[in-house]
PDB file of C-alpha atoms in Angstrom:
ATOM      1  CA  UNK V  24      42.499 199.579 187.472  1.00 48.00           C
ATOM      2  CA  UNK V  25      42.793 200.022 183.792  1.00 47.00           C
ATOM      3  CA  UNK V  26      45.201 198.951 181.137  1.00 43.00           C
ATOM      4  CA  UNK V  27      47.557 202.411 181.341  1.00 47.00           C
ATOM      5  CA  UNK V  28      47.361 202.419 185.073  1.00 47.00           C
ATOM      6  CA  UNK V  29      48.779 199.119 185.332  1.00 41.00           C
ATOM      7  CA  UNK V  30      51.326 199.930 182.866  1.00 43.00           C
ATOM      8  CA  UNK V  31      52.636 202.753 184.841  1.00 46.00           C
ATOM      9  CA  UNK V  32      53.059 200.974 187.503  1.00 47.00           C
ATOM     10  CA  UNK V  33      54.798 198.646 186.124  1.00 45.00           C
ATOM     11  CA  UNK V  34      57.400 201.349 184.177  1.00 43.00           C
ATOM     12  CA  UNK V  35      57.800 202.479 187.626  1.00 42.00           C
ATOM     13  CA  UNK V  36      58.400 199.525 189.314  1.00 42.00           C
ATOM     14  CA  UNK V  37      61.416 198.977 187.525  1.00 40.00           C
ATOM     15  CA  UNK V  38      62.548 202.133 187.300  1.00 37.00           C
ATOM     16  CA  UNK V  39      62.874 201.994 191.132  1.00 38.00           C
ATOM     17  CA  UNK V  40      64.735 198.895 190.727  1.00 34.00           C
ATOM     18  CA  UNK V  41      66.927 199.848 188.715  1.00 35.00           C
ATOM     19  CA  UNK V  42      67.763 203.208 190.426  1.00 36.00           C
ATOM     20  CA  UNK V  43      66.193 204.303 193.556  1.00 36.00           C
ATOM     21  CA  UNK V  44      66.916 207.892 193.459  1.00 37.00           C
ATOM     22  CA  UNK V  45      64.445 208.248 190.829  1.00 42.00           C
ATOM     23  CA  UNK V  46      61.781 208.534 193.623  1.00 54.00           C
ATOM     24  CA  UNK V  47      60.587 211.877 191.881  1.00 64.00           C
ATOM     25  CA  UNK V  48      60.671 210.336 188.296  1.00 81.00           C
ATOM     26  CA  UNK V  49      57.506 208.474 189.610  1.00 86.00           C
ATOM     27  CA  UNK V  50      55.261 211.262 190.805  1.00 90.00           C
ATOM     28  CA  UNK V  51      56.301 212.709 187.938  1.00 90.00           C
ATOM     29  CA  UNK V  52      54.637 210.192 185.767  1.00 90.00           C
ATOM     30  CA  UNK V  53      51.889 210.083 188.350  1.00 92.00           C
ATOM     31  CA  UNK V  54      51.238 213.972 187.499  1.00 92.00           C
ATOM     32  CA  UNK V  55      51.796 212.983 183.362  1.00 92.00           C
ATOM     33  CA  UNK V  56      49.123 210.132 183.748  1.00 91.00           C
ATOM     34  CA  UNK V  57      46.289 211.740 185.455  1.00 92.00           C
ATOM     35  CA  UNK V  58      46.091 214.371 182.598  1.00 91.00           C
ATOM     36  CA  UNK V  59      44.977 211.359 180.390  1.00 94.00           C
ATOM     37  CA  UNK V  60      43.185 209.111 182.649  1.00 96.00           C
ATOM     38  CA  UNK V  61      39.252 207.821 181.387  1.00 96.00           C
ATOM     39  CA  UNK V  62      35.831 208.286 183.599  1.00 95.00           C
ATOM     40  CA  UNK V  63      36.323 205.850 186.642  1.00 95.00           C
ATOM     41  CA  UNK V  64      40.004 205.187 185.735  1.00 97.00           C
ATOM     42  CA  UNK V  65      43.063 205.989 188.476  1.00 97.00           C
ATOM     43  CA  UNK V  66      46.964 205.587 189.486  1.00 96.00           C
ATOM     44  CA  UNK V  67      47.912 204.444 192.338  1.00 96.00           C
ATOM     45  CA  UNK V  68      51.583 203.842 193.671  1.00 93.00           C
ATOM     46  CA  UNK V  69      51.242 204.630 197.464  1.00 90.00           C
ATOM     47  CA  UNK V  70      53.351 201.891 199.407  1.00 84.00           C
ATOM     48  CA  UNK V  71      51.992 203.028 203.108  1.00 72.00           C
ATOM     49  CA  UNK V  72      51.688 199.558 205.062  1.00 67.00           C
ATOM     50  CA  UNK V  73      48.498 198.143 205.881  1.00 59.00           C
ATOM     51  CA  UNK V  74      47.250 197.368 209.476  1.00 57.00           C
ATOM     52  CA  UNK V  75      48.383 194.086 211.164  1.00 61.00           C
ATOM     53  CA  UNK V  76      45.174 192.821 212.751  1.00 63.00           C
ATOM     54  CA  UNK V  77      44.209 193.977 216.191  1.00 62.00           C
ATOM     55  CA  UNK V  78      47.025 196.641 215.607  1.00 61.00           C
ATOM     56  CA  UNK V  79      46.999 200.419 215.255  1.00 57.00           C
ATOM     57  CA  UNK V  80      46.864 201.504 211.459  1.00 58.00           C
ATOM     58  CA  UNK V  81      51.169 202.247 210.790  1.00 60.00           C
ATOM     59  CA  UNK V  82      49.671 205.254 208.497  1.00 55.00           C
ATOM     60  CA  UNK V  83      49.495 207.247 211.475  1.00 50.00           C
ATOM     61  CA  UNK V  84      53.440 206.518 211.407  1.00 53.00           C
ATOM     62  CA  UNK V  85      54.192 207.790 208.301  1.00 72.00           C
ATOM     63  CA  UNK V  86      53.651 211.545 206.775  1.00 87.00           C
ATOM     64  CA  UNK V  87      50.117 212.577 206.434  1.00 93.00           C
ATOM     65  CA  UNK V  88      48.066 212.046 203.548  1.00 96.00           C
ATOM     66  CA  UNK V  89      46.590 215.411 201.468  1.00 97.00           C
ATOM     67  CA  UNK V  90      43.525 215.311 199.158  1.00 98.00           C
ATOM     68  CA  UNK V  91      43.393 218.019 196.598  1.00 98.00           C
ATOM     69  CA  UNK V  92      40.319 217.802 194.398  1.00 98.00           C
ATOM     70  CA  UNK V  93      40.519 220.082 191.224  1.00 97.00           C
ATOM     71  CA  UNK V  94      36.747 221.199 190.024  1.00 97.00           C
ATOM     72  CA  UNK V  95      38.209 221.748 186.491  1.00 97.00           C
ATOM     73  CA  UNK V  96      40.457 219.260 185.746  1.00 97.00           C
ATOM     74  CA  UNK V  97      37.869 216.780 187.511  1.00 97.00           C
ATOM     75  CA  UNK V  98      40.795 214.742 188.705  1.00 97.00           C
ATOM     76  CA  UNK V  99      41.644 214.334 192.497  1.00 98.00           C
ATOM     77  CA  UNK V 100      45.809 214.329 193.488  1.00 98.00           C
ATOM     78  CA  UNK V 101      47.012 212.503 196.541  1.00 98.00           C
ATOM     79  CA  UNK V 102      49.628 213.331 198.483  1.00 97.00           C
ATOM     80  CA  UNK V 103      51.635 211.581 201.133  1.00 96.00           C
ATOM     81  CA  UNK V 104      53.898 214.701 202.629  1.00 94.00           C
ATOM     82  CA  UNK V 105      54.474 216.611 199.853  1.00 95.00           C
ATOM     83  CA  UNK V 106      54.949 214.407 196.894  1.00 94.00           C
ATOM     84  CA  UNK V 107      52.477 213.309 194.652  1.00 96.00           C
ATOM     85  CA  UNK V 108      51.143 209.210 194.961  1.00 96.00           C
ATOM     86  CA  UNK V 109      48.012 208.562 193.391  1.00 97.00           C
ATOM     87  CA  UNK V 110      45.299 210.702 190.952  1.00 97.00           C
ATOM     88  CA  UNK V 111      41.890 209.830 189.824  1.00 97.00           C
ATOM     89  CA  UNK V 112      38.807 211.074 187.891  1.00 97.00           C
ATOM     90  CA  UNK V 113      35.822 212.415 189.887  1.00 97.00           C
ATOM     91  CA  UNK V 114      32.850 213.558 189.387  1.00 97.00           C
ATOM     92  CA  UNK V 115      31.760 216.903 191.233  1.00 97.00           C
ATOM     93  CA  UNK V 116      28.571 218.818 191.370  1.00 95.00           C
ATOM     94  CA  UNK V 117      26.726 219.868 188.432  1.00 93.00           C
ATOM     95  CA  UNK V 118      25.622 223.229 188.062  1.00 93.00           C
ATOM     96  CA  UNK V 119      22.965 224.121 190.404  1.00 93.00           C
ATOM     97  CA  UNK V 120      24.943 222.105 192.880  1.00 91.00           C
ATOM     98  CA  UNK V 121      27.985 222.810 192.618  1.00 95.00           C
ATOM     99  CA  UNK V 122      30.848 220.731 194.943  1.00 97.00           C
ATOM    100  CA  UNK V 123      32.183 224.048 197.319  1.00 96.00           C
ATOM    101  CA  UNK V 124      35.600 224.993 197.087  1.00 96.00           C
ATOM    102  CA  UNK V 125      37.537 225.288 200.424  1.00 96.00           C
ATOM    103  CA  UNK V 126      39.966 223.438 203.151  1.00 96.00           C
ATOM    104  CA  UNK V 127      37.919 220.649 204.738  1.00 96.00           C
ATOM    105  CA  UNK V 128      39.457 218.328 207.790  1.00 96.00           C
ATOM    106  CA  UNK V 129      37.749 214.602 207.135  1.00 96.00           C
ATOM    107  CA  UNK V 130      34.475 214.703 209.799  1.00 95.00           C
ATOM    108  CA  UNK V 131      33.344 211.021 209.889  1.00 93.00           C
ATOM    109  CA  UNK V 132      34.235 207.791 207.696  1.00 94.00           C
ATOM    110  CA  UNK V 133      31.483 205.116 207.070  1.00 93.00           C
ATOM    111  CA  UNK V 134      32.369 202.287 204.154  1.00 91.00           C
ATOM    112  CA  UNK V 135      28.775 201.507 204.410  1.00 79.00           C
ATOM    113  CA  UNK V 136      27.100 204.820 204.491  1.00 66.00           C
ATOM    114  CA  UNK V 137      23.128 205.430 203.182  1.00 68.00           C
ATOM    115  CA  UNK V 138      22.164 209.447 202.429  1.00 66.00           C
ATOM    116  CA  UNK V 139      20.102 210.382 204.219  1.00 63.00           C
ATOM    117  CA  UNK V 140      18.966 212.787 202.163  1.00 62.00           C
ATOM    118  CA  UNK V 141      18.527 211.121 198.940  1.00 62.00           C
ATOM    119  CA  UNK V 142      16.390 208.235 199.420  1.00 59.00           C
ATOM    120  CA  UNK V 143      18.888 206.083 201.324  1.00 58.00           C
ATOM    121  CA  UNK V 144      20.923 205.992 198.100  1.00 70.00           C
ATOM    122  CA  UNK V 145      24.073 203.876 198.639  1.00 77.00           C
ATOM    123  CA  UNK V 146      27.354 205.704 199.340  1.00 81.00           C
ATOM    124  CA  UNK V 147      30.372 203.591 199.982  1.00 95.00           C
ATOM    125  CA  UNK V 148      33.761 204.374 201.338  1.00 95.00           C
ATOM    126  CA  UNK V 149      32.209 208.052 202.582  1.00 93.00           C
ATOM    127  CA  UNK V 150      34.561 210.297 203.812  1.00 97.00           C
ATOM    128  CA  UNK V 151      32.347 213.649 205.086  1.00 94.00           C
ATOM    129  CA  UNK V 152      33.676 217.051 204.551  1.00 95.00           C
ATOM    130  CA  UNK V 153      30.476 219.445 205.863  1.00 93.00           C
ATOM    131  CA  UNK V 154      27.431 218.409 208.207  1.00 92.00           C
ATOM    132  CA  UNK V 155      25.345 219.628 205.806  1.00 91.00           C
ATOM    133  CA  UNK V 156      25.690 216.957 202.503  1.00 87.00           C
ATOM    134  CA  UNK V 157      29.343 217.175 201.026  1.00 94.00           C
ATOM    135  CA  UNK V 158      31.367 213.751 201.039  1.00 95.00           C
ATOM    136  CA  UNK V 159      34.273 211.916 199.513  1.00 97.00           C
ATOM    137  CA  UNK V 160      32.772 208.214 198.328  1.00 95.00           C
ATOM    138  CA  UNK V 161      32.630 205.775 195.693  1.00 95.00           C
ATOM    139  CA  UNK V 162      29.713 207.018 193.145  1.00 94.00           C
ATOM    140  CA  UNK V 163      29.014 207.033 189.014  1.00 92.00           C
ATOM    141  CA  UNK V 164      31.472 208.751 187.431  1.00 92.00           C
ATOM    142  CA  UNK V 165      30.957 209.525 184.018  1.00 93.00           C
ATOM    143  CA  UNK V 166      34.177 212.113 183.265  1.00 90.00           C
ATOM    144  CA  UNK V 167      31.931 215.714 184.027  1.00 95.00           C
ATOM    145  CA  UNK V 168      30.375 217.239 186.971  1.00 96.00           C
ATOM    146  CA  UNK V 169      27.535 215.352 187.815  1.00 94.00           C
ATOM    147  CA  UNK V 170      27.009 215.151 191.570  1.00 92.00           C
ATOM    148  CA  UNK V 171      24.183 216.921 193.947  1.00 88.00           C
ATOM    149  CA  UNK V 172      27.465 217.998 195.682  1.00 92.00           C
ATOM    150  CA  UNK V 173      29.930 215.212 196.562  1.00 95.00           C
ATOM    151  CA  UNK V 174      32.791 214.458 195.280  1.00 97.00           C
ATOM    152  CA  UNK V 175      32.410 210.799 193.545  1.00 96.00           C
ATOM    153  CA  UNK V 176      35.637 208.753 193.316  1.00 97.00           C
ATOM    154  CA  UNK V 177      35.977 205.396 191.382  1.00 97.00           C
ATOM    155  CA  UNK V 178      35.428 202.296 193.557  1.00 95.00           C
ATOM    156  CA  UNK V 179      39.013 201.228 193.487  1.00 96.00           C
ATOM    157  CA  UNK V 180      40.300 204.913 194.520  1.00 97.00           C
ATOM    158  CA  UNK V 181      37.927 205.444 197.255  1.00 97.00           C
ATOM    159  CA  UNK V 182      38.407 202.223 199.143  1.00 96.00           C
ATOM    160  CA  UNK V 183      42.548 202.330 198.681  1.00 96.00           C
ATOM    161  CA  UNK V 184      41.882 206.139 199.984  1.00 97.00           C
ATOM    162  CA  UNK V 185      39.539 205.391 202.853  1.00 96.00           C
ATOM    163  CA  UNK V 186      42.612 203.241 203.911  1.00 95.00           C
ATOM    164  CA  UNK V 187      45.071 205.566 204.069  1.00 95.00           C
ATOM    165  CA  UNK V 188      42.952 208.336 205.581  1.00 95.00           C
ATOM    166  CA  UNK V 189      41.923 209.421 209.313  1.00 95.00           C
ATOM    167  CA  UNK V 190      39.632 211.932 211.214  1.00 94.00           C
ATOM    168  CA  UNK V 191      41.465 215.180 210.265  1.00 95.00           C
ATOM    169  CA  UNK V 192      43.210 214.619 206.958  1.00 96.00           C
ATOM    170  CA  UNK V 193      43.099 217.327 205.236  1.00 96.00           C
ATOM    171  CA  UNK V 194      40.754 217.976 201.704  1.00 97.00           C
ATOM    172  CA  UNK V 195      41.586 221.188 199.619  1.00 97.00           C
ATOM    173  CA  UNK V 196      39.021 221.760 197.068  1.00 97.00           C
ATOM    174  CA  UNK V 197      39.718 224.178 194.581  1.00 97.00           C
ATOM    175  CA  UNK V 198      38.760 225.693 191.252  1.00 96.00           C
ATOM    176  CA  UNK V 199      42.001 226.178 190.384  1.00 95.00           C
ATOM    177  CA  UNK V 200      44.121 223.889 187.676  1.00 95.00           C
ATOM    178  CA  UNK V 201      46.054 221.348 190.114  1.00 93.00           C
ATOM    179  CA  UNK V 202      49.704 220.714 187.948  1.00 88.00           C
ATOM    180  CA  UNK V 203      52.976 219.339 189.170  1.00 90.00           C
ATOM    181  CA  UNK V 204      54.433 216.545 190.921  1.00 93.00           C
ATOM    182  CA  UNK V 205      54.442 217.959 194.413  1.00 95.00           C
ATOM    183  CA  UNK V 206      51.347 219.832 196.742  1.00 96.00           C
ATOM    184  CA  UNK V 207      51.664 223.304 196.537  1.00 95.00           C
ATOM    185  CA  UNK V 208      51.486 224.557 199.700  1.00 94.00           C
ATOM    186  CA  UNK V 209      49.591 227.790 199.485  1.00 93.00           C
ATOM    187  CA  UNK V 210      46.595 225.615 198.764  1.00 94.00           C
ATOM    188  CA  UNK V 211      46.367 224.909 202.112  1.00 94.00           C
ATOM    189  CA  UNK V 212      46.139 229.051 203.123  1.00 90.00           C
ATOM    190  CA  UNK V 213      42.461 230.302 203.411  1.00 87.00           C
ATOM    191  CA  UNK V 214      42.039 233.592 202.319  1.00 84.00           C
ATOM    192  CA  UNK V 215      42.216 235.243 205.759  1.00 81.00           C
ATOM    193  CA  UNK V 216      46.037 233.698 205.994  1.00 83.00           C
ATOM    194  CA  UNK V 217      46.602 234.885 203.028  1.00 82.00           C
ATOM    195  CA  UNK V 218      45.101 238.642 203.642  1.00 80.00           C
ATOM    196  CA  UNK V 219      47.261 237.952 207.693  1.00 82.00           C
ATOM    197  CA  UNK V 220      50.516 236.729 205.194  1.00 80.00           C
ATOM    198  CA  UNK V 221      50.150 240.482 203.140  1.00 81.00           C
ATOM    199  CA  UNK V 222      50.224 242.754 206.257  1.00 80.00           C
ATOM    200  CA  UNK V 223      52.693 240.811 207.687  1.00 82.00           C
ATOM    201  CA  UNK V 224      54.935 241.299 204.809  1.00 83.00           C
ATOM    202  CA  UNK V 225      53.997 245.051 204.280  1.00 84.00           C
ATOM    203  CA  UNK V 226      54.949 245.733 207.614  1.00 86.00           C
ATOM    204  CA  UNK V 227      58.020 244.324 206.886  1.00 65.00           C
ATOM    205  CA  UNK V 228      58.920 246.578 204.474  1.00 61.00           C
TER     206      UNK V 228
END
């Protein structure tokens, strides 16, 4: 992690010392930090627990994790319920293969993963979103879309985020302009809630 990132943290760390309540403060600066992070930089405050050996991950114990990758901003936002913990560059697809937008549940997770469509090329900490080529894993990231489709995370990021994940967590991938400290919600409607959510509420009327 880079010079800034480490700073953060450490602001943060003693702001929570010195008053807890300021739980917010720190996504906040979280959400101020990934506006002005470098290619293959990251922040990263998360505090889930790691996995006593031979024992059951305690992630499962404590709210779920969220994804949202932003195509324009080129920055991924994690969130543990619904507050903001950790944002990175990424690199998405470039134009002609472009990264699709859309709610994905993660399919399979392989830290030593090989395409197998380009040439065995090496793709660690993958975390698949389609059957068909899209995937969450560790890849050049150079600060613009770049990718035959995936979404390419630092090294750091994707190996602290293939820990905290699990079959099932949720990926939002959108071409919208992610901003504030907590996961908005309607991110996580598709379209046909959405449409469902507008007759509903006409009927209403």
């Amino acid at each position: 992690m880079k010079k800034m990132s480490i700073t953060l943290l450490a602001m943060t760390s003693a702001l929570l010392i010195a008053q807890p309540a300021f739980a917010r403060s720190e996504a906040a600066m979280i959400d101020a930090a990934a506006a002005e992070l470098a290619p293959n930089d990251y922040v990263w405050t998360d505090t889930a627990p790691p996995a006593a050996p031979g024992q059951p991950s305690p992630v499962a114990m404590a709210q779920a994790v969220t994804l949202v990758v932003s195509l324009p901003l080129q920055r991924a936002y994690l969130y543990r319920g619904d507050v903001l913990v950790a944002a990175s560059t990424v690199s998405t697809g470039r134009d002609g293969n472009d990264t699709p937008t859309g709610i994905y549940p993660i399919l399979q997770k392989n830290k030593d993963h090989r395409s197998n469509i380009y040439d065995g090329a090496p793709m660690p900490y993958m975390q698949r979103l389609t059957w068909d080529g899209i995937a969450l894993h560790a890849g050049n990231n150079p600060g613009f879309p770049d990718s035959h489709g995936c979404v390419r995370l630092p090294a750091g990021f994707a190996k602290k985020l293939f820990g905290v994940t699990t079959l099932g967590t949720t990926v939002v991938v959108t071409d919208e302009a992610v901003v504030g400290d907590r996961l908005d919600r309607s991110l996580l409607q598709t379209d046909s809630a959405r449409a469902n959510a507008a007759q509903i509420a006409a009927l209403d009327r």
